[in-house]
Amino acid sequence: MKMFVKSVLCATVLTAAAAPVMAEDFAFKDQIEARQGYFQMVKFNMGVLGAMAKGKRDYDADLAQAIANNLKNAGAMNNSLMWPKGSDMDAEGLSDKTKAKAAIWQDGSEIGEKHQAFASATETMAANAGQGLDALREAIGPLGKSCKSCHTDYRAK
Ligand code: HEC
Protein backbone atom coordinates (compact mmCIF):
# COMPACT_ATOMS: atom_id res chain seq x y z
CA MET A 1 0.00 0.00 0.00
CA LYS A 2 2.74 2.39 1.03
CA MET A 3 4.66 1.56 -2.11
CA PHE A 4 1.59 2.15 -4.21
CA VAL A 5 0.93 5.57 -2.70
CA LYS A 6 4.54 6.48 -3.14
CA SER A 7 4.69 5.54 -6.79
CA VAL A 8 1.42 7.31 -7.53
CA LEU A 9 2.74 10.43 -5.84
CA CYS A 10 5.94 10.09 -7.77
CA ALA A 11 4.11 9.81 -11.04
CA THR A 12 2.01 12.83 -10.16
CA VAL A 13 5.06 14.92 -9.39
CA LEU A 14 6.76 13.82 -12.60
CA THR A 15 3.70 14.65 -14.67
CA ALA A 16 3.36 18.01 -13.01
CA ALA A 17 7.02 18.79 -13.66
CA ALA A 18 6.77 17.74 -17.30
CA ALA A 19 3.51 19.54 -17.98
CA PRO A 20 4.80 23.05 -18.71
CA VAL A 21 7.20 21.69 -21.31
CA MET A 22 4.79 19.28 -22.97
CA ALA A 23 1.46 21.03 -22.82
CA GLU A 24 0.81 23.85 -25.19
CA ASP A 25 -1.24 26.56 -23.59
CA PHE A 26 -3.74 28.62 -25.44
CA ALA A 27 -6.76 30.67 -24.49
CA PHE A 28 -9.83 28.67 -23.48
CA LYS A 29 -7.89 25.42 -23.85
CA ASP A 30 -10.01 23.55 -21.29
CA GLN A 31 -13.29 24.70 -22.75
CA ILE A 32 -12.30 24.00 -26.35
CA GLU A 33 -10.98 20.56 -25.49
CA ALA A 34 -14.09 19.80 -23.45
CA ARG A 35 -16.48 20.63 -26.26
CA GLN A 36 -14.41 18.78 -28.85
CA GLY A 37 -14.29 15.78 -26.52
CA TYR A 38 -18.04 16.06 -26.06
CA PHE A 39 -18.58 15.90 -29.81
CA GLN A 40 -16.17 12.98 -30.17
CA MET A 41 -18.26 11.11 -27.62
CA VAL A 42 -21.46 12.05 -29.44
CA LYS A 43 -19.95 10.91 -32.74
CA PHE A 44 -18.85 7.59 -31.24
CA ASN A 45 -22.35 6.84 -29.96
CA MET A 46 -23.93 8.04 -33.18
CA GLY A 47 -21.59 5.73 -35.10
CA VAL A 48 -22.95 2.66 -33.34
CA LEU A 49 -26.53 3.54 -34.28
CA GLY A 50 -25.42 4.44 -37.80
CA ALA A 51 -23.74 1.05 -38.21
CA MET A 52 -26.94 -0.71 -37.10
CA ALA A 53 -29.05 1.42 -39.41
CA LYS A 54 -26.80 0.54 -42.35
CA GLY A 55 -26.75 -3.14 -41.47
CA LYS A 56 -23.02 -3.05 -40.76
CA ARG A 57 -23.67 -4.16 -37.22
CA ASP A 58 -26.40 -6.49 -35.99
CA TYR A 59 -29.38 -4.71 -34.56
CA ASP A 60 -29.51 -5.18 -30.81
CA ALA A 61 -32.47 -3.51 -29.14
CA ASP A 62 -30.88 -3.25 -25.68
CA LEU A 63 -27.65 -1.82 -27.00
CA ALA A 64 -29.44 0.56 -29.35
CA GLN A 65 -31.57 1.78 -26.46
CA ALA A 66 -28.56 2.28 -24.20
CA ILE A 67 -26.68 4.21 -26.88
CA ALA A 68 -29.72 6.33 -27.71
CA ASN A 69 -30.07 7.12 -24.01
CA ASN A 70 -26.46 8.27 -23.98
CA LEU A 71 -27.20 10.64 -26.83
CA LYS A 72 -30.34 11.89 -25.15
CA ASN A 73 -28.38 12.58 -21.98
CA ALA A 74 -25.71 14.33 -24.03
CA GLY A 75 -28.38 16.45 -25.67
CA ALA A 76 -29.78 17.37 -22.27
CA MET A 77 -26.43 18.52 -20.86
CA ASN A 78 -25.97 22.18 -20.09
CA ASN A 79 -22.71 22.88 -21.90
CA SER A 80 -22.84 26.66 -21.79
CA LEU A 81 -19.54 26.87 -19.90
CA MET A 82 -17.77 25.17 -22.81
CA TRP A 83 -18.68 28.01 -25.14
CA PRO A 84 -17.16 31.23 -23.77
CA LYS A 85 -17.32 34.25 -26.04
CA GLY A 86 -13.95 34.83 -27.67
CA SER A 87 -13.19 31.13 -28.14
CA ASP A 88 -13.84 31.15 -31.87
CA MET A 89 -11.40 30.31 -34.65
CA ASP A 90 -10.87 33.98 -35.52
CA ALA A 91 -9.64 34.82 -32.04
CA GLU A 92 -5.92 35.37 -31.70
CA GLY A 93 -3.98 32.11 -31.57
CA LEU A 94 -7.00 29.87 -32.03
CA SER A 95 -7.13 29.41 -35.79
CA ASP A 96 -5.67 25.91 -35.55
CA LYS A 97 -7.28 25.04 -32.21
CA THR A 98 -10.98 25.30 -32.88
CA LYS A 99 -13.37 25.19 -35.79
CA ALA A 100 -16.08 27.11 -33.98
CA LYS A 101 -17.14 30.06 -36.11
CA ALA A 102 -17.47 33.51 -34.57
CA ALA A 103 -21.08 33.60 -35.83
CA ILE A 104 -22.00 31.40 -32.84
CA TRP A 105 -21.65 34.46 -30.61
CA GLN A 106 -22.92 37.14 -32.97
CA ASP A 107 -26.33 38.81 -33.02
CA GLY A 108 -28.93 36.66 -34.70
CA SER A 109 -27.09 33.45 -33.86
CA GLU A 110 -29.33 30.43 -33.99
CA ILE A 111 -26.97 28.17 -32.12
CA GLY A 112 -29.54 27.67 -29.33
CA GLU A 113 -32.21 26.56 -31.80
CA LYS A 114 -29.74 24.26 -33.55
CA HIS A 115 -28.84 22.68 -30.26
CA GLN A 116 -32.51 22.34 -29.38
CA ALA A 117 -33.20 20.59 -32.69
CA PHE A 118 -30.38 18.17 -31.89
CA ALA A 119 -31.72 17.57 -28.37
CA SER A 120 -35.23 16.88 -29.73
CA ALA A 121 -33.84 14.49 -32.34
CA THR A 122 -32.02 12.57 -29.59
CA GLU A 123 -35.31 12.29 -27.68
CA THR A 124 -37.03 10.85 -30.72
CA MET A 125 -34.13 8.47 -31.16
CA ALA A 126 -34.39 7.37 -27.52
CA ALA A 127 -38.10 6.68 -28.04
CA ASN A 128 -37.41 4.67 -31.22
CA ALA A 129 -34.06 2.93 -30.94
CA GLY A 130 -35.22 -0.03 -28.85
CA GLN A 131 -38.39 -0.54 -30.90
CA GLY A 132 -36.89 -2.32 -33.87
CA LEU A 133 -34.55 -1.58 -36.74
CA ASP A 134 -37.15 0.27 -38.80
CA ALA A 135 -37.94 2.61 -35.93
CA LEU A 136 -34.22 3.25 -35.41
CA ARG A 137 -33.78 3.96 -39.12
CA GLU A 138 -36.66 6.40 -39.06
CA ALA A 139 -35.04 8.44 -36.29
CA ILE A 140 -31.49 8.48 -37.56
CA GLY A 141 -32.05 10.73 -40.57
CA PRO A 142 -33.39 13.69 -38.58
CA LEU A 143 -30.71 13.18 -35.95
CA GLY A 144 -27.95 13.26 -38.56
CA LYS A 145 -29.51 16.31 -40.14
CA SER A 146 -29.46 18.13 -36.82
CA CYS A 147 -25.68 17.69 -36.66
CA LYS A 148 -25.19 18.79 -40.24
CA SER A 149 -27.47 21.80 -39.92
CA CYS A 150 -25.40 23.18 -37.06
CA HIS A 151 -22.05 22.31 -38.65
CA THR A 152 -22.99 24.02 -41.91
CA ASP A 153 -23.51 27.33 -40.16
CA TYR A 154 -21.25 27.19 -37.14
CA ARG A 155 -18.34 24.83 -37.72
CA ALA A 156 -15.60 25.49 -40.23
CA LYS A 157 -14.73 22.67 -42.64
C1 HEC B 1 -25.58 23.23 -32.00
C2 HEC B 1 -24.48 22.98 -32.93
C3 HEC B 1 -23.96 21.60 -33.16
C4 HEC B 1 -24.64 20.41 -33.18
C5 HEC B 1 -26.13 20.16 -32.99
C6 HEC B 1 -23.67 19.38 -33.43
N1 HEC B 1 -22.41 19.93 -33.55
FE1 HEC B 1 -20.71 18.91 -33.87
N2 HEC B 1 -19.64 20.65 -33.68
C7 HEC B 1 -20.18 21.90 -33.55
C8 HEC B 1 -19.13 22.89 -33.47
C9 HEC B 1 -19.31 24.40 -33.34
C10 HEC B 1 -17.92 22.18 -33.55
C11 HEC B 1 -16.50 22.76 -33.48
C12 HEC B 1 -16.01 22.75 -32.03
C13 HEC B 1 -14.60 23.31 -31.89
O1 HEC B 1 -13.73 22.98 -32.73
O2 HEC B 1 -14.36 24.05 -30.92
C14 HEC B 1 -18.28 20.77 -33.68
C15 HEC B 1 -17.36 19.73 -33.78
C16 HEC B 1 -17.70 18.42 -33.98
C17 HEC B 1 -16.73 17.34 -34.15
C18 HEC B 1 -15.21 17.49 -34.12
C19 HEC B 1 -14.71 17.42 -32.67
C20 HEC B 1 -13.21 17.60 -32.57
O3 HEC B 1 -12.52 16.65 -32.16
O4 HEC B 1 -12.70 18.68 -32.93
C21 HEC B 1 -17.45 16.20 -34.34
C22 HEC B 1 -16.88 14.80 -34.57
C23 HEC B 1 -18.85 16.54 -34.29
N3 HEC B 1 -18.96 17.90 -34.07
C24 HEC B 1 -19.87 15.63 -34.44
C25 HEC B 1 -21.23 15.95 -34.27
C26 HEC B 1 -22.30 14.99 -34.39
C27 HEC B 1 -22.13 13.53 -34.77
C28 HEC B 1 -23.45 15.66 -34.12
C29 HEC B 1 -24.85 15.16 -34.11
C30 HEC B 1 -25.16 13.86 -33.56
C31 HEC B 1 -23.08 17.05 -33.85
N4 HEC B 1 -21.72 17.17 -33.95
C32 HEC B 1 -23.98 18.04 -33.54
C33 HEC B 1 -21.52 22.21 -33.49
C34 HEC B 1 -22.55 21.28 -33.41
PDB file of C-alpha atoms and ligand atoms in Angstrom:
ATOM      1  CA  MET A   1       0.000   0.000   0.000  1.00  0.00           C
ATOM      2  CA  LYS A   2       2.735   2.387   1.030  1.00  0.00           C
ATOM      3  CA  MET A   3       4.660   1.556  -2.111  1.00  0.00           C
ATOM      4  CA  PHE A   4       1.586   2.155  -4.206  1.00  0.00           C
ATOM      5  CA  VAL A   5       0.928   5.565  -2.701  1.00  0.00           C
ATOM      6  CA  LYS A   6       4.538   6.483  -3.140  1.00  0.00           C
ATOM      7  CA  SER A   7       4.685   5.535  -6.791  1.00  0.00           C
ATOM      8  CA  VAL A   8       1.417   7.306  -7.527  1.00  0.00           C
ATOM      9  CA  LEU A   9       2.744  10.430  -5.839  1.00  0.00           C
ATOM     10  CA  CYS A  10       5.944  10.088  -7.767  1.00  0.00           C
ATOM     11  CA  ALA A  11       4.112   9.807 -11.045  1.00  0.00           C
ATOM     12  CA  THR A  12       2.013  12.829 -10.159  1.00  0.00           C
ATOM     13  CA  VAL A  13       5.055  14.918  -9.388  1.00  0.00           C
ATOM     14  CA  LEU A  14       6.762  13.820 -12.601  1.00  0.00           C
ATOM     15  CA  THR A  15       3.698  14.651 -14.672  1.00  0.00           C
ATOM     16  CA  ALA A  16       3.364  18.010 -13.008  1.00  0.00           C
ATOM     17  CA  ALA A  17       7.019  18.786 -13.664  1.00  0.00           C
ATOM     18  CA  ALA A  18       6.774  17.741 -17.296  1.00  0.00           C
ATOM     19  CA  ALA A  19       3.506  19.536 -17.980  1.00  0.00           C
ATOM     20  CA  PRO A  20       4.802  23.053 -18.715  1.00  0.00           C
ATOM     21  CA  VAL A  21       7.200  21.687 -21.310  1.00  0.00           C
ATOM     22  CA  MET A  22       4.795  19.285 -22.974  1.00  0.00           C
ATOM     23  CA  ALA A  23       1.456  21.033 -22.819  1.00  0.00           C
ATOM     24  CA  GLU A  24       0.810  23.855 -25.194  1.00  0.00           C
ATOM     25  CA  ASP A  25      -1.237  26.565 -23.587  1.00  0.00           C
ATOM     26  CA  PHE A  26      -3.743  28.617 -25.439  1.00  0.00           C
ATOM     27  CA  ALA A  27      -6.763  30.674 -24.489  1.00  0.00           C
ATOM     28  CA  PHE A  28      -9.835  28.670 -23.478  1.00  0.00           C
ATOM     29  CA  LYS A  29      -7.893  25.417 -23.846  1.00  0.00           C
ATOM     30  CA  ASP A  30     -10.005  23.547 -21.293  1.00  0.00           C
ATOM     31  CA  GLN A  31     -13.292  24.702 -22.750  1.00  0.00           C
ATOM     32  CA  ILE A  32     -12.305  24.000 -26.349  1.00  0.00           C
ATOM     33  CA  GLU A  33     -10.975  20.557 -25.487  1.00  0.00           C
ATOM     34  CA  ALA A  34     -14.089  19.796 -23.451  1.00  0.00           C
ATOM     35  CA  ARG A  35     -16.483  20.626 -26.262  1.00  0.00           C
ATOM     36  CA  GLN A  36     -14.415  18.779 -28.851  1.00  0.00           C
ATOM     37  CA  GLY A  37     -14.295  15.784 -26.522  1.00  0.00           C
ATOM     38  CA  TYR A  38     -18.043  16.058 -26.058  1.00  0.00           C
ATOM     39  CA  PHE A  39     -18.581  15.898 -29.813  1.00  0.00           C
ATOM     40  CA  GLN A  40     -16.174  12.977 -30.173  1.00  0.00           C
ATOM     41  CA  MET A  41     -18.258  11.111 -27.616  1.00  0.00           C
ATOM     42  CA  VAL A  42     -21.456  12.049 -29.437  1.00  0.00           C
ATOM     43  CA  LYS A  43     -19.947  10.910 -32.738  1.00  0.00           C
ATOM     44  CA  PHE A  44     -18.853   7.588 -31.244  1.00  0.00           C
ATOM     45  CA  ASN A  45     -22.348   6.843 -29.962  1.00  0.00           C
ATOM     46  CA  MET A  46     -23.930   8.039 -33.183  1.00  0.00           C
ATOM     47  CA  GLY A  47     -21.590   5.733 -35.104  1.00  0.00           C
ATOM     48  CA  VAL A  48     -22.954   2.656 -33.340  1.00  0.00           C
ATOM     49  CA  LEU A  49     -26.533   3.544 -34.276  1.00  0.00           C
ATOM     50  CA  GLY A  50     -25.420   4.436 -37.801  1.00  0.00           C
ATOM     51  CA  ALA A  51     -23.744   1.051 -38.214  1.00  0.00           C
ATOM     52  CA  MET A  52     -26.941  -0.715 -37.103  1.00  0.00           C
ATOM     53  CA  ALA A  53     -29.046   1.420 -39.414  1.00  0.00           C
ATOM     54  CA  LYS A  54     -26.800   0.538 -42.347  1.00  0.00           C
ATOM     55  CA  GLY A  55     -26.754  -3.141 -41.468  1.00  0.00           C
ATOM     56  CA  LYS A  56     -23.019  -3.050 -40.763  1.00  0.00           C
ATOM     57  CA  ARG A  57     -23.670  -4.158 -37.222  1.00  0.00           C
ATOM     58  CA  ASP A  58     -26.403  -6.495 -35.992  1.00  0.00           C
ATOM     59  CA  TYR A  59     -29.378  -4.708 -34.563  1.00  0.00           C
ATOM     60  CA  ASP A  60     -29.509  -5.185 -30.812  1.00  0.00           C
ATOM     61  CA  ALA A  61     -32.469  -3.509 -29.138  1.00  0.00           C
ATOM     62  CA  ASP A  62     -30.883  -3.248 -25.683  1.00  0.00           C
ATOM     63  CA  LEU A  63     -27.645  -1.819 -26.996  1.00  0.00           C
ATOM     64  CA  ALA A  64     -29.445   0.560 -29.346  1.00  0.00           C
ATOM     65  CA  GLN A  65     -31.575   1.781 -26.465  1.00  0.00           C
ATOM     66  CA  ALA A  66     -28.556   2.277 -24.199  1.00  0.00           C
ATOM     67  CA  ILE A  67     -26.685   4.206 -26.880  1.00  0.00           C
ATOM     68  CA  ALA A  68     -29.725   6.329 -27.710  1.00  0.00           C
ATOM     69  CA  ASN A  69     -30.074   7.119 -24.007  1.00  0.00           C
ATOM     70  CA  ASN A  70     -26.456   8.269 -23.982  1.00  0.00           C
ATOM     71  CA  LEU A  71     -27.202  10.638 -26.835  1.00  0.00           C
ATOM     72  CA  LYS A  72     -30.336  11.890 -25.150  1.00  0.00           C
ATOM     73  CA  ASN A  73     -28.377  12.577 -21.982  1.00  0.00           C
ATOM     74  CA  ALA A  74     -25.709  14.330 -24.027  1.00  0.00           C
ATOM     75  CA  GLY A  75     -28.378  16.451 -25.672  1.00  0.00           C
ATOM     76  CA  ALA A  76     -29.780  17.369 -22.269  1.00  0.00           C
ATOM     77  CA  MET A  77     -26.429  18.521 -20.856  1.00  0.00           C
ATOM     78  CA  ASN A  78     -25.965  22.176 -20.092  1.00  0.00           C
ATOM     79  CA  ASN A  79     -22.712  22.881 -21.902  1.00  0.00           C
ATOM     80  CA  SER A  80     -22.835  26.656 -21.787  1.00  0.00           C
ATOM     81  CA  LEU A  81     -19.537  26.870 -19.905  1.00  0.00           C
ATOM     82  CA  MET A  82     -17.775  25.167 -22.805  1.00  0.00           C
ATOM     83  CA  TRP A  83     -18.681  28.005 -25.137  1.00  0.00           C
ATOM     84  CA  PRO A  84     -17.162  31.227 -23.774  1.00  0.00           C
ATOM     85  CA  LYS A  85     -17.324  34.255 -26.036  1.00  0.00           C
ATOM     86  CA  GLY A  86     -13.946  34.833 -27.670  1.00  0.00           C
ATOM     87  CA  SER A  87     -13.188  31.132 -28.136  1.00  0.00           C
ATOM     88  CA  ASP A  88     -13.837  31.149 -31.870  1.00  0.00           C
ATOM     89  CA  MET A  89     -11.397  30.311 -34.645  1.00  0.00           C
ATOM     90  CA  ASP A  90     -10.867  33.978 -35.519  1.00  0.00           C
ATOM     91  CA  ALA A  91      -9.642  34.820 -32.035  1.00  0.00           C
ATOM     92  CA  GLU A  92      -5.915  35.371 -31.696  1.00  0.00           C
ATOM     93  CA  GLY A  93      -3.984  32.111 -31.569  1.00  0.00           C
ATOM     94  CA  LEU A  94      -7.000  29.872 -32.027  1.00  0.00           C
ATOM     95  CA  SER A  95      -7.134  29.409 -35.793  1.00  0.00           C
ATOM     96  CA  ASP A  96      -5.672  25.906 -35.553  1.00  0.00           C
ATOM     97  CA  LYS A  97      -7.282  25.037 -32.211  1.00  0.00           C
ATOM     98  CA  THR A  98     -10.980  25.298 -32.880  1.00  0.00           C
ATOM     99  CA  LYS A  99     -13.374  25.193 -35.793  1.00  0.00           C
ATOM    100  CA  ALA A 100     -16.083  27.111 -33.985  1.00  0.00           C
ATOM    101  CA  LYS A 101     -17.140  30.064 -36.112  1.00  0.00           C
ATOM    102  CA  ALA A 102     -17.468  33.514 -34.574  1.00  0.00           C
ATOM    103  CA  ALA A 103     -21.082  33.596 -35.831  1.00  0.00           C
ATOM    104  CA  ILE A 104     -22.001  31.404 -32.843  1.00  0.00           C
ATOM    105  CA  TRP A 105     -21.648  34.462 -30.612  1.00  0.00           C
ATOM    106  CA  GLN A 106     -22.919  37.139 -32.971  1.00  0.00           C
ATOM    107  CA  ASP A 107     -26.326  38.805 -33.022  1.00  0.00           C
ATOM    108  CA  GLY A 108     -28.934  36.663 -34.700  1.00  0.00           C
ATOM    109  CA  SER A 109     -27.086  33.454 -33.865  1.00  0.00           C
ATOM    110  CA  GLU A 110     -29.333  30.425 -33.993  1.00  0.00           C
ATOM    111  CA  ILE A 111     -26.968  28.168 -32.124  1.00  0.00           C
ATOM    112  CA  GLY A 112     -29.539  27.670 -29.332  1.00  0.00           C
ATOM    113  CA  GLU A 113     -32.209  26.559 -31.801  1.00  0.00           C
ATOM    114  CA  LYS A 114     -29.742  24.263 -33.546  1.00  0.00           C
ATOM    115  CA  HIS A 115     -28.836  22.685 -30.259  1.00  0.00           C
ATOM    116  CA  GLN A 116     -32.511  22.341 -29.383  1.00  0.00           C
ATOM    117  CA  ALA A 117     -33.196  20.590 -32.685  1.00  0.00           C
ATOM    118  CA  PHE A 118     -30.378  18.170 -31.893  1.00  0.00           C
ATOM    119  CA  ALA A 119     -31.719  17.567 -28.369  1.00  0.00           C
ATOM    120  CA  SER A 120     -35.229  16.880 -29.734  1.00  0.00           C
ATOM    121  CA  ALA A 121     -33.838  14.489 -32.335  1.00  0.00           C
ATOM    122  CA  THR A 122     -32.021  12.570 -29.586  1.00  0.00           C
ATOM    123  CA  GLU A 123     -35.305  12.287 -27.682  1.00  0.00           C
ATOM    124  CA  THR A 124     -37.033  10.847 -30.718  1.00  0.00           C
ATOM    125  CA  MET A 125     -34.129   8.471 -31.159  1.00  0.00           C
ATOM    126  CA  ALA A 126     -34.393   7.371 -27.523  1.00  0.00           C
ATOM    127  CA  ALA A 127     -38.098   6.675 -28.044  1.00  0.00           C
ATOM    128  CA  ASN A 128     -37.407   4.672 -31.221  1.00  0.00           C
ATOM    129  CA  ALA A 129     -34.055   2.927 -30.938  1.00  0.00           C
ATOM    130  CA  GLY A 130     -35.223  -0.033 -28.846  1.00  0.00           C
ATOM    131  CA  GLN A 131     -38.389  -0.545 -30.903  1.00  0.00           C
ATOM    132  CA  GLY A 132     -36.889  -2.322 -33.868  1.00  0.00           C
ATOM    133  CA  LEU A 133     -34.555  -1.577 -36.737  1.00  0.00           C
ATOM    134  CA  ASP A 134     -37.146   0.265 -38.802  1.00  0.00           C
ATOM    135  CA  ALA A 135     -37.937   2.609 -35.931  1.00  0.00           C
ATOM    136  CA  LEU A 136     -34.220   3.255 -35.415  1.00  0.00           C
ATOM    137  CA  ARG A 137     -33.775   3.961 -39.116  1.00  0.00           C
ATOM    138  CA  GLU A 138     -36.656   6.396 -39.065  1.00  0.00           C
ATOM    139  CA  ALA A 139     -35.041   8.436 -36.295  1.00  0.00           C
ATOM    140  CA  ILE A 140     -31.490   8.479 -37.557  1.00  0.00           C
ATOM    141  CA  GLY A 141     -32.046  10.732 -40.567  1.00  0.00           C
ATOM    142  CA  PRO A 142     -33.393  13.685 -38.580  1.00  0.00           C
ATOM    143  CA  LEU A 143     -30.706  13.181 -35.950  1.00  0.00           C
ATOM    144  CA  GLY A 144     -27.951  13.258 -38.561  1.00  0.00           C
ATOM    145  CA  LYS A 145     -29.512  16.308 -40.137  1.00  0.00           C
ATOM    146  CA  SER A 146     -29.462  18.129 -36.816  1.00  0.00           C
ATOM    147  CA  CYS A 147     -25.678  17.690 -36.659  1.00  0.00           C
ATOM    148  CA  LYS A 148     -25.194  18.786 -40.236  1.00  0.00           C
ATOM    149  CA  SER A 149     -27.472  21.797 -39.920  1.00  0.00           C
ATOM    150  CA  CYS A 150     -25.398  23.184 -37.061  1.00  0.00           C
ATOM    151  CA  HIS A 151     -22.054  22.309 -38.650  1.00  0.00           C
ATOM    152  CA  THR A 152     -22.995  24.023 -41.909  1.00  0.00           C
ATOM    153  CA  ASP A 153     -23.506  27.331 -40.155  1.00  0.00           C
ATOM    154  CA  TYR A 154     -21.245  27.190 -37.140  1.00  0.00           C
ATOM    155  CA  ARG A 155     -18.340  24.829 -37.720  1.00  0.00           C
ATOM    156  CA  ALA A 156     -15.601  25.487 -40.234  1.00  0.00           C
ATOM    157  CA  LYS A 157     -14.726  22.674 -42.637  1.00  0.00           C
TER     158      LYS A 157
HETATM  159  C1  HEC B   1     -25.576  23.232 -32.002  1.00  0.00           C
HETATM  160  C2  HEC B   1     -24.481  22.984 -32.925  1.00  0.00           C
HETATM  161  C3  HEC B   1     -23.956  21.595 -33.156  1.00  0.00           C
HETATM  162  C4  HEC B   1     -24.637  20.406 -33.177  1.00  0.00           C
HETATM  163  C5  HEC B   1     -26.135  20.164 -32.989  1.00  0.00           C
HETATM  164  C6  HEC B   1     -23.665  19.376 -33.430  1.00  0.00           C
HETATM  165  N1  HEC B   1     -22.409  19.925 -33.552  1.00  0.00           N
HETATM  166 FE1  HEC B   1     -20.710  18.913 -33.868  1.00  0.00          FE
HETATM  167  N2  HEC B   1     -19.642  20.647 -33.676  1.00  0.00           N
HETATM  168  C7  HEC B   1     -20.184  21.902 -33.549  1.00  0.00           C
HETATM  169  C8  HEC B   1     -19.133  22.889 -33.465  1.00  0.00           C
HETATM  170  C9  HEC B   1     -19.307  24.395 -33.338  1.00  0.00           C
HETATM  171  C10 HEC B   1     -17.922  22.184 -33.546  1.00  0.00           C
HETATM  172  C11 HEC B   1     -16.502  22.759 -33.480  1.00  0.00           C
HETATM  173  C12 HEC B   1     -16.013  22.746 -32.030  1.00  0.00           C
HETATM  174  C13 HEC B   1     -14.600  23.314 -31.889  1.00  0.00           C
HETATM  175  O1  HEC B   1     -13.726  22.978 -32.725  1.00  0.00           O
HETATM  176  O2  HEC B   1     -14.359  24.051 -30.923  1.00  0.00           O
HETATM  177  C14 HEC B   1     -18.284  20.768 -33.677  1.00  0.00           C
HETATM  178  C15 HEC B   1     -17.364  19.732 -33.779  1.00  0.00           C
HETATM  179  C16 HEC B   1     -17.703  18.418 -33.980  1.00  0.00           C
HETATM  180  C17 HEC B   1     -16.733  17.342 -34.147  1.00  0.00           C
HETATM  181  C18 HEC B   1     -15.209  17.491 -34.117  1.00  0.00           C
HETATM  182  C19 HEC B   1     -14.714  17.420 -32.671  1.00  0.00           C
HETATM  183  C20 HEC B   1     -13.210  17.600 -32.573  1.00  0.00           C
HETATM  184  O3  HEC B   1     -12.517  16.650 -32.160  1.00  0.00           O
HETATM  185  O4  HEC B   1     -12.698  18.677 -32.927  1.00  0.00           O
HETATM  186  C21 HEC B   1     -17.449  16.197 -34.345  1.00  0.00           C
HETATM  187  C22 HEC B   1     -16.884  14.799 -34.573  1.00  0.00           C
HETATM  188  C23 HEC B   1     -18.852  16.537 -34.288  1.00  0.00           C
HETATM  189  N3  HEC B   1     -18.962  17.896 -34.067  1.00  0.00           N
HETATM  190  C24 HEC B   1     -19.872  15.633 -34.437  1.00  0.00           C
HETATM  191  C25 HEC B   1     -21.227  15.949 -34.268  1.00  0.00           C
HETATM  192  C26 HEC B   1     -22.298  14.994 -34.393  1.00  0.00           C
HETATM  193  C27 HEC B   1     -22.126  13.529 -34.772  1.00  0.00           C
HETATM  194  C28 HEC B   1     -23.446  15.665 -34.119  1.00  0.00           C
HETATM  195  C29 HEC B   1     -24.849  15.158 -34.109  1.00  0.00           C
HETATM  196  C30 HEC B   1     -25.156  13.862 -33.561  1.00  0.00           C
HETATM  197  C31 HEC B   1     -23.078  17.047 -33.848  1.00  0.00           C
HETATM  198  N4  HEC B   1     -21.719  17.174 -33.955  1.00  0.00           N
HETATM  199  C32 HEC B   1     -23.979  18.041 -33.540  1.00  0.00           C
HETATM  200  C33 HEC B   1     -21.524  22.206 -33.486  1.00  0.00           C
HETATM  201  C34 HEC B   1     -22.545  21.280 -33.406  1.00  0.00           C
END
